[in-house]
Short mmCIF file of C-alpha atoms in Angstrom, two decimals:
data_model
loop_
_atom_site.label_atom_id
_atom_site.label_comp_id
_atom_site.label_asym_id
_atom_site.label_seq_id
_atom_site.Cartn_x
_atom_site.Cartn_y
_atom_site.Cartn_z
CA UNK A 1 -33.69 43.21 -11.36
CA UNK A 2 -36.48 40.64 -10.96
CA UNK A 3 -35.51 39.04 -14.28
CA UNK A 4 -31.93 38.65 -13.10
CA UNK A 5 -33.02 36.89 -9.91
CA UNK A 6 -35.28 34.55 -11.86
CA UNK A 7 -32.45 33.81 -14.31
CA UNK A 8 -29.99 33.04 -11.51
CA UNK A 9 -32.54 30.80 -9.78
CA UNK A 10 -33.12 28.84 -12.97
CA UNK A 11 -29.36 28.37 -13.48
CA UNK A 12 -28.87 27.22 -9.88
CA UNK A 13 -31.84 24.84 -10.19
CA UNK A 14 -30.50 23.43 -13.46
CA UNK A 15 -27.06 22.91 -11.90
CA UNK A 16 -28.63 21.19 -8.89
CA UNK A 17 -30.67 18.86 -11.11
CA UNK A 18 -27.71 18.14 -13.40
CA UNK A 19 -25.35 17.40 -10.50
CA UNK A 20 -27.77 15.03 -8.81
CA UNK A 21 -28.52 13.32 -12.10
CA UNK A 22 -24.83 12.59 -12.60
CA UNK A 23 -24.47 11.21 -9.10
CA UNK A 24 -27.58 9.08 -9.46
CA UNK A 25 -26.40 7.72 -12.77
CA UNK A 26 -23.08 6.59 -11.34
CA UNK A 27 -24.48 5.44 -7.96
CA UNK A 28 -21.88 7.26 -5.89
CA UNK A 29 -21.68 6.09 -2.26
CA UNK A 30 -23.80 7.75 0.39
CA UNK A 31 -21.93 7.54 3.69
CA UNK A 32 -22.49 9.02 7.14
CA UNK A 33 -18.78 9.58 7.84
CA UNK A 34 -17.57 13.16 8.09
CA UNK A 35 -14.49 12.17 6.05
CA UNK A 36 -14.18 9.14 3.80
CA UNK A 37 -12.12 7.69 0.99
CA UNK A 38 -11.68 4.46 -0.90
CA UNK A 39 -8.40 3.92 -2.73
CA UNK A 40 -6.57 1.28 -4.73
CA UNK A 41 -3.45 0.32 -2.80
CA UNK A 42 -1.28 -0.51 -5.82
CA UNK A 43 -1.73 2.70 -7.81
CA UNK A 44 -2.98 5.15 -5.20
CA UNK A 45 -5.99 5.81 -7.42
CA UNK A 46 -8.83 7.40 -5.45
CA UNK A 47 -12.16 5.93 -6.51
CA UNK A 48 -14.28 8.06 -4.18
CA UNK A 49 -13.60 10.65 -1.50
CA UNK A 50 -15.49 12.92 0.83
CA UNK A 51 -13.65 15.66 2.74
CA UNK A 52 -10.64 13.32 2.58
CA UNK A 53 -8.10 16.13 3.03
CA UNK A 54 -9.66 17.59 6.19
CA UNK A 55 -7.64 17.16 9.36
CA UNK A 56 -9.23 14.87 11.90
CA UNK A 57 -8.33 12.88 14.99
CA UNK A 58 -7.40 9.32 13.98
CA UNK A 59 -8.04 7.56 17.32
CA UNK A 60 -6.63 4.01 17.25
CA UNK A 61 -6.18 3.93 13.48
CA UNK A 62 -2.91 5.60 14.59
CA UNK A 63 -1.70 2.11 15.47
CA UNK A 64 -1.16 1.25 11.80
CA UNK A 65 1.86 3.54 11.85
CA UNK A 66 2.91 2.22 15.27
CA UNK A 67 3.01 -1.24 13.68
CA UNK A 68 4.95 -0.04 10.63
CA UNK A 69 7.61 1.72 12.72
CA UNK A 70 7.94 -1.24 15.09
CA UNK A 71 8.40 -3.65 12.17
CA UNK A 72 11.02 -1.43 10.55
CA UNK A 73 12.95 -0.41 13.66
CA UNK A 74 12.39 -3.27 16.08
CA UNK A 75 13.27 -6.94 16.39
CA UNK A 76 10.30 -9.31 16.50
CA UNK A 77 12.15 -11.75 18.77
CA UNK A 78 13.03 -9.13 21.38
CA UNK A 79 11.58 -9.72 24.85
CA UNK A 80 10.15 -6.47 26.18
CA UNK A 81 9.77 -5.67 29.86
CA UNK A 82 6.65 -3.63 30.59
CA UNK A 83 7.28 -0.38 32.46
CA UNK A 84 5.03 1.19 35.07
CA UNK A 85 4.29 3.94 32.56
CA UNK A 86 3.11 1.42 29.96
CA UNK A 87 1.03 -0.65 32.37
CA UNK A 88 -0.86 2.44 33.59
CA UNK A 89 -1.77 3.71 30.11
CA UNK A 90 -5.43 4.68 29.87
CA UNK A 91 -7.96 3.37 27.37
CA UNK A 92 -8.19 0.01 25.62
CA UNK A 93 -5.72 -2.46 27.05
CA UNK A 94 -3.85 -5.74 26.68
CA UNK A 95 -3.94 -5.92 30.51
CA UNK A 96 -0.18 -5.67 30.92
CA UNK A 97 1.35 -5.45 34.39
CA UNK A 98 4.54 -3.71 35.44
CA UNK A 99 7.55 -6.00 35.03
CA UNK A 100 5.71 -8.43 32.75
CA UNK A 101 7.77 -9.68 29.83
CA UNK A 102 6.43 -10.37 26.35
CA UNK A 103 7.90 -10.70 22.88
CA UNK A 104 7.65 -7.84 20.40
CA UNK A 105 5.61 -10.10 18.12
CA UNK A 106 2.96 -10.84 20.75
CA UNK A 107 2.70 -7.18 21.71
CA UNK A 108 2.13 -6.21 18.07
CA UNK A 109 -0.75 -8.68 17.81
CA UNK A 110 -2.17 -7.21 21.00
CA UNK A 111 -1.92 -3.74 19.49
CA UNK A 112 -3.65 -4.54 16.22
CA UNK A 113 -6.26 -7.10 17.30
CA UNK A 114 -7.64 -5.55 20.48
CA UNK A 115 -6.06 -2.09 20.32
CA UNK A 116 -3.87 -2.35 23.41
CA UNK A 117 -2.75 1.18 24.27
CA UNK A 118 -0.47 -0.18 26.99
CA UNK A 119 1.23 -2.42 24.41
CA UNK A 120 1.96 0.54 22.13
CA UNK A 121 3.72 2.33 24.97
CA UNK A 122 5.77 -0.76 25.85
CA UNK A 123 6.85 -1.10 22.21
CA UNK A 124 7.54 2.62 21.82
CA UNK A 125 9.73 2.74 24.93
CA UNK A 126 11.64 -0.36 23.82
CA UNK A 127 12.28 0.88 20.27
CA UNK A 128 12.93 4.57 20.89
CA UNK A 129 13.34 5.04 24.64
CA UNK A 130 10.17 7.11 24.96
CA UNK A 131 6.76 7.54 23.40
CA UNK A 132 7.71 11.07 22.31
CA UNK A 133 10.72 9.88 20.30
CA UNK A 134 8.74 6.99 18.85
CA UNK A 135 5.98 9.38 17.75
CA UNK A 136 8.61 11.49 16.02
CA UNK A 137 9.66 8.41 14.04
CA UNK A 138 6.01 7.80 13.18
CA UNK A 139 5.56 11.34 11.85
CA UNK A 140 8.82 11.20 9.94
CA UNK A 141 7.76 7.93 8.29
CA UNK A 142 4.32 9.29 7.47
CA UNK A 143 5.80 12.29 5.68
CA UNK A 144 8.31 10.08 3.84
CA UNK A 145 5.53 7.98 2.29
CA UNK A 146 3.44 10.98 1.25
CA UNK A 147 1.17 11.37 4.29
CA UNK A 148 2.32 14.94 4.77
CA UNK A 149 -0.77 16.32 6.51
CA UNK A 150 -0.27 13.98 9.47
CA UNK A 151 1.34 14.54 12.86
CA UNK A 152 1.63 12.01 15.68
CA UNK A 153 2.32 12.84 19.32
CA UNK A 154 1.74 9.37 20.76
CA UNK A 155 1.71 5.72 19.75
CA UNK A 156 -1.88 4.88 20.69
CA UNK A 157 -4.12 7.56 19.21
CA UNK A 158 -5.29 9.06 22.48
CA UNK A 159 -6.63 12.60 21.86
CA UNK A 160 -4.14 15.44 21.52
CA UNK A 161 -4.68 18.69 19.65
CA UNK A 162 -1.42 18.13 17.76
CA UNK A 163 -2.20 14.49 16.92
CA UNK A 164 -4.06 14.54 13.61
CA UNK A 165 -4.27 13.12 10.11
CA UNK A 166 -6.63 12.95 7.12
CA UNK A 167 -8.61 10.13 5.55
CA UNK A 168 -6.35 10.27 2.50
CA UNK A 169 -3.20 10.08 4.61
CA UNK A 170 -4.52 7.06 6.52
CA UNK A 171 -5.21 5.34 3.19
CA UNK A 172 -1.64 6.09 2.11
CA UNK A 173 -0.28 4.68 5.38
CA UNK A 174 -2.33 1.48 5.01
CA UNK A 175 -1.24 1.09 1.38
CA UNK A 176 2.39 1.37 2.43
CA UNK A 177 1.82 -1.14 5.22
CA UNK A 178 0.40 -3.75 2.85
CA UNK A 179 3.75 -3.84 1.04
CA UNK A 180 5.15 -5.57 4.14
CA UNK A 181 4.00 -9.22 4.41
CA UNK A 182 4.26 -9.12 8.22
CA UNK A 183 2.00 -6.07 8.37
CA UNK A 184 -0.51 -7.85 6.15
CA UNK A 185 -0.32 -11.01 8.23
CA UNK A 186 -0.92 -9.24 11.53
CA UNK A 187 -3.76 -6.94 10.44
CA UNK A 188 -5.60 -9.80 8.71
CA UNK A 189 -5.41 -12.18 11.70
CA UNK A 190 -8.86 -12.95 13.08
CA UNK A 191 -7.85 -14.83 16.22
CA UNK A 192 -4.61 -15.14 18.18
CA UNK A 193 -3.75 -16.84 21.46
CA UNK A 194 -0.83 -15.27 23.28
CA UNK A 195 1.09 -17.65 25.55
CA UNK A 196 1.10 -17.06 29.32
CA UNK A 197 3.85 -15.02 30.95
CA UNK A 198 5.24 -15.20 34.46
CA UNK A 199 2.85 -12.40 35.46
CA UNK A 200 -0.06 -13.09 33.14
CA UNK A 201 -2.35 -15.85 31.87
CA UNK A 202 -3.08 -16.88 28.29
CA UNK A 203 -4.59 -14.02 26.34
CA UNK A 204 -7.25 -15.11 23.85
CA UNK A 205 -7.55 -12.30 21.30
CA UNK A 206 -10.27 -11.82 18.68
CA UNK A 207 -9.80 -9.04 16.15
CA UNK A 208 -12.17 -6.12 16.72
CA UNK A 209 -12.34 -5.50 12.97
CA UNK A 210 -15.58 -7.23 11.95
CA UNK A 211 -14.82 -6.68 8.27
CA UNK A 212 -12.52 -9.72 8.45
CA UNK A 213 -15.57 -11.89 9.03
CA UNK A 214 -18.48 -10.38 7.18
CA UNK A 215 -16.87 -8.80 4.10
CA UNK A 216 -15.67 -10.99 1.23
CA UNK A 217 -11.92 -10.55 0.86
CA UNK A 218 -11.61 -8.52 4.07
CA UNK A 219 -7.96 -8.45 5.16
CA UNK A 220 -7.46 -5.52 7.55
CA UNK A 221 -6.87 -3.07 8.96
CA UNK A 222 -7.79 -1.06 12.17
CA UNK A 223 -10.73 0.26 14.17
CA UNK A 224 -10.70 3.39 16.31
CA UNK A 225 -12.86 5.40 18.67
CA UNK A 226 -12.58 8.35 21.02
CA UNK A 227 -15.16 10.99 21.89
CA UNK A 228 -13.11 13.52 19.93
CA UNK A 229 -12.59 11.34 16.85
CA UNK A 230 -15.91 9.52 16.71
CA UNK A 231 -16.09 6.05 15.20
CA UNK A 232 -13.27 5.42 12.77
CA UNK A 233 -12.32 2.48 10.59
CA UNK A 234 -9.62 1.79 8.07
CA UNK A 235 -10.62 -1.38 6.25
CA UNK A 236 -8.90 -3.41 3.57
CA UNK A 237 -10.21 -6.00 1.15
CA UNK A 238 -8.61 -7.96 -1.66
CA UNK A 239 -10.36 -9.61 -4.61
CA UNK A 240 -8.98 -10.68 -7.99
CA UNK A 241 -5.57 -9.28 -7.04
CA UNK A 242 -7.09 -5.85 -6.34
CA UNK A 243 -6.23 -4.52 -2.87
CA UNK A 244 -8.57 -1.76 -1.75
CA UNK A 245 -8.44 0.49 1.29
CA UNK A 246 -11.46 2.32 2.69
CA UNK A 247 -11.28 4.94 5.42
CA UNK A 248 -14.22 6.40 7.36
CA UNK A 249 -13.68 8.97 10.10
CA UNK A 250 -16.32 10.15 12.56
CA UNK A 251 -18.92 7.79 11.13
CA UNK A 252 -22.35 6.99 12.53
CA UNK A 253 -22.38 3.58 10.82
CA UNK A 254 -18.75 2.71 10.15
CA UNK A 255 -19.32 -0.92 9.13
CA UNK A 256 -22.04 -0.06 6.62
CA UNK A 257 -20.10 2.96 5.36
CA UNK A 258 -17.02 0.84 4.79
CA UNK A 259 -18.95 -1.89 3.00
CA UNK A 260 -20.60 0.72 0.78
CA UNK A 261 -17.25 2.24 -0.18
CA UNK A 262 -15.59 -1.10 -0.93
CA UNK A 263 -18.58 -2.37 -2.93
CA UNK A 264 -18.54 0.77 -5.03
CA UNK A 265 -14.80 0.60 -5.69
CA UNK A 266 -14.85 -3.06 -6.66
CA UNK A 267 -17.65 -2.29 -9.11
CA UNK A 268 -15.50 0.38 -10.78
CA UNK A 269 -12.24 -1.56 -11.16
CA UNK A 270 -11.27 -4.57 -13.22
CA UNK A 271 -7.98 -6.48 -13.03
CA UNK A 272 -5.89 -6.04 -16.16
CA UNK A 273 -2.83 -8.14 -16.95
CA UNK A 274 -0.14 -5.77 -18.17
CA UNK A 275 2.59 -8.41 -18.42
CA UNK A 276 2.46 -12.18 -18.24
CA UNK A 277 5.41 -14.18 -17.03
CA UNK A 278 7.51 -15.04 -20.09
CA UNK A 279 6.36 -12.08 -22.19
CA UNK A 280 9.17 -10.78 -24.42
CA UNK A 281 9.70 -7.12 -23.51
CA UNK A 282 13.01 -6.37 -25.22
CA UNK A 283 15.50 -7.87 -27.66
CA UNK A 284 19.11 -6.85 -27.10
CA UNK A 285 22.36 -7.44 -28.99
CA UNK A 286 25.04 -9.75 -27.61
CA UNK A 287 28.74 -9.04 -28.09
CA UNK A 288 31.14 -11.95 -28.50
CA UNK A 289 28.40 -14.54 -28.16
CA UNK A 290 27.49 -17.58 -30.21
CA UNK A 291 24.13 -15.85 -30.79
CA UNK A 292 23.89 -12.19 -31.72
CA UNK A 293 20.45 -11.45 -30.24
CA UNK A 294 18.83 -12.22 -26.88
CA UNK A 295 15.21 -11.90 -25.81
CA UNK A 296 14.55 -10.43 -22.37
CA UNK A 297 11.35 -11.71 -20.76
CA UNK A 298 9.27 -10.77 -17.72
CA UNK A 299 10.00 -13.07 -14.80
CA UNK A 300 6.59 -12.49 -13.20
CA UNK A 301 3.15 -11.30 -14.22
CA UNK A 302 1.87 -7.82 -13.37
CA UNK A 303 -1.85 -7.36 -12.81
CA UNK A 304 -3.20 -3.94 -11.92
CA UNK A 305 -6.71 -2.55 -11.43
CA UNK A 306 -7.97 -0.40 -14.29
CA UNK A 307 -11.18 1.60 -14.62
CA UNK A 308 -12.91 2.74 -17.78
CA UNK A 309 -11.66 6.32 -17.49
CA UNK A 310 -7.98 5.74 -16.70
CA UNK A 311 -6.81 3.14 -19.21
CA UNK A 312 -4.50 5.68 -20.85
CA UNK A 313 -2.88 6.75 -17.58
CA UNK A 314 -0.53 3.75 -17.52
CA UNK A 315 2.89 3.76 -19.17
CA UNK A 316 5.93 1.48 -19.20
CA UNK A 317 9.65 2.19 -19.31
CA UNK A 318 12.08 -0.58 -20.20
CA UNK A 319 15.38 -0.18 -18.39
CA UNK A 320 17.87 -2.61 -19.96
CA UNK A 321 21.16 -2.36 -21.93
CA UNK A 322 21.02 -2.26 -25.74
CA UNK A 323 24.10 -4.47 -25.92
CA UNK A 324 25.39 -7.13 -23.52
CA UNK A 325 28.60 -9.12 -23.29
CA UNK A 326 28.51 -12.92 -23.45
CA UNK A 327 28.35 -15.27 -21.65
CA UNK A 328 24.71 -15.00 -20.55
CA UNK A 329 22.90 -17.49 -18.31
CA UNK A 330 19.23 -18.35 -18.80
CA UNK A 331 17.15 -16.59 -16.15
CA UNK A 332 19.87 -14.02 -15.44
CA UNK A 333 18.46 -10.63 -14.45
CA UNK A 334 19.47 -8.10 -17.09
CA UNK A 335 17.06 -5.23 -16.61
CA UNK A 336 13.65 -4.14 -15.36
CA UNK A 337 10.35 -2.89 -16.74
CA UNK A 338 8.75 -0.10 -14.71
CA UNK A 339 5.02 0.58 -14.80
CA UNK A 340 3.81 4.11 -14.09
CA UNK A 341 0.35 5.41 -13.25
CA UNK A 342 -0.02 9.17 -13.62
CA UNK A 343 3.79 9.39 -13.75
CA UNK A 344 4.18 7.56 -10.43
CA UNK A 345 5.90 4.17 -10.38
CA UNK A 346 3.41 1.54 -9.21
CA UNK A 347 5.02 -1.75 -10.25
CA UNK A 348 8.29 -3.18 -11.46
CA UNK A 349 9.17 -6.52 -13.05
CA UNK A 350 12.60 -8.04 -13.59
CA UNK A 351 13.70 -8.78 -17.16
CA UNK A 352 15.62 -12.04 -17.45
CA UNK A 353 17.43 -13.87 -20.24
CA UNK A 354 15.19 -16.23 -22.17
CA UNK A 355 18.16 -18.53 -22.96
CA UNK A 356 21.81 -19.06 -22.23
CA UNK A 357 24.38 -17.73 -24.68
CA UNK A 358 27.95 -19.00 -24.59
CA UNK A 359 30.91 -16.80 -25.31
CA UNK A 360 32.63 -17.33 -28.65
CA UNK A 361 35.99 -19.05 -28.61
CA UNK A 362 39.05 -16.94 -29.45
CA UNK A 363 39.23 -18.60 -32.87
CA UNK A 364 35.54 -17.99 -33.50
CA UNK A 365 35.94 -14.33 -32.54
CA UNK A 366 38.91 -14.02 -34.86
CA UNK A 367 37.00 -15.55 -37.80
CA UNK A 368 34.00 -13.30 -37.15
CA UNK A 369 36.21 -10.23 -37.07
CA UNK A 370 37.90 -11.23 -40.33
CA UNK A 371 34.52 -11.84 -41.95
CA UNK A 372 33.30 -8.41 -40.84
CA UNK A 373 36.40 -6.80 -42.41
CA UNK A 374 35.83 -8.70 -45.67
CA UNK A 375 32.19 -7.62 -45.76
CA UNK A 376 33.19 -4.01 -45.18
CA UNK A 377 35.56 -4.03 -48.16
CA UNK A 378 33.08 -5.86 -50.39
CA UNK A 379 30.35 -3.33 -49.65
CA UNK A 380 32.50 -0.22 -50.01
CA UNK A 381 35.12 -1.05 -52.62
CA UNK A 382 33.84 -3.88 -54.82
#
């Protein structure tokens, strides 16, 4: 019995030493956050995670989805009249007053730069008629983009037992947001002056996300805090065409944690050019053209982040006809090349004609047909 205990202790000790040796060798991040993740936005590749699937309160990081839904369902030029309900919303504020009018665009900047809870309610009521219906749209969108362990009950992130998400889901939401140039523009804005309204003065807004200033390549995304959620931060940074997203939830040192995660991820990834603009990706036959073959080329370059251990996880599918009918115009889109990472599409490039090909004249077509018939007889009956 004693021998068994000693044996088990030795095994456990050896496992402990081995595990820590591996972590030390690879310099994995050491963060204070209860949940954390750092992910490549283009591929969804997770470079590091810690309890990233545990449900937690998101606080104001919720507002990323509020922005996405507003951009997709609202009109940026709409003038919104602030309700009494919106103006009396608790928590961080854009200092809106009942009856004040402001454009959707200005309200969205107020939401993302200084976390105006009142602005989220004004937008939600304008887009959906109520915060409840707007939150339903938010949840529906979250699930549609793969953030399936997320549920929103409000537009601001104020605590509610049924308002929750995970670090991984927040990273997915941010990654989706970055596909929209307006989302990227708003969350990466350091300073914005909102014009005065009839009921309000100029609002001089400075983004609460310090990562925009002190982290190289910082370009988003949202801070958050409540007693229930702790200090939260979703941060984005882009270098060498690599867009990263780091999430820390309930963190003691959210700025340092985020910097640590981003530094680690950038050290693990290198940009790799999969296609360069003009690369020939397919040669196809041309029917009734003055040339019989046409080269299809990539109309843009594709650069994706690759690490040492996932080089073989990328694949490409060329989706283009094997035969085309003349005439063909140079630069004409004739197909696409799709890039997959772990069987998930992560990039697509248009395939265009490298040159123009004119259609044969009727006489030329007739001669070619006659020649083909002659060749057939020569090969089979001569």
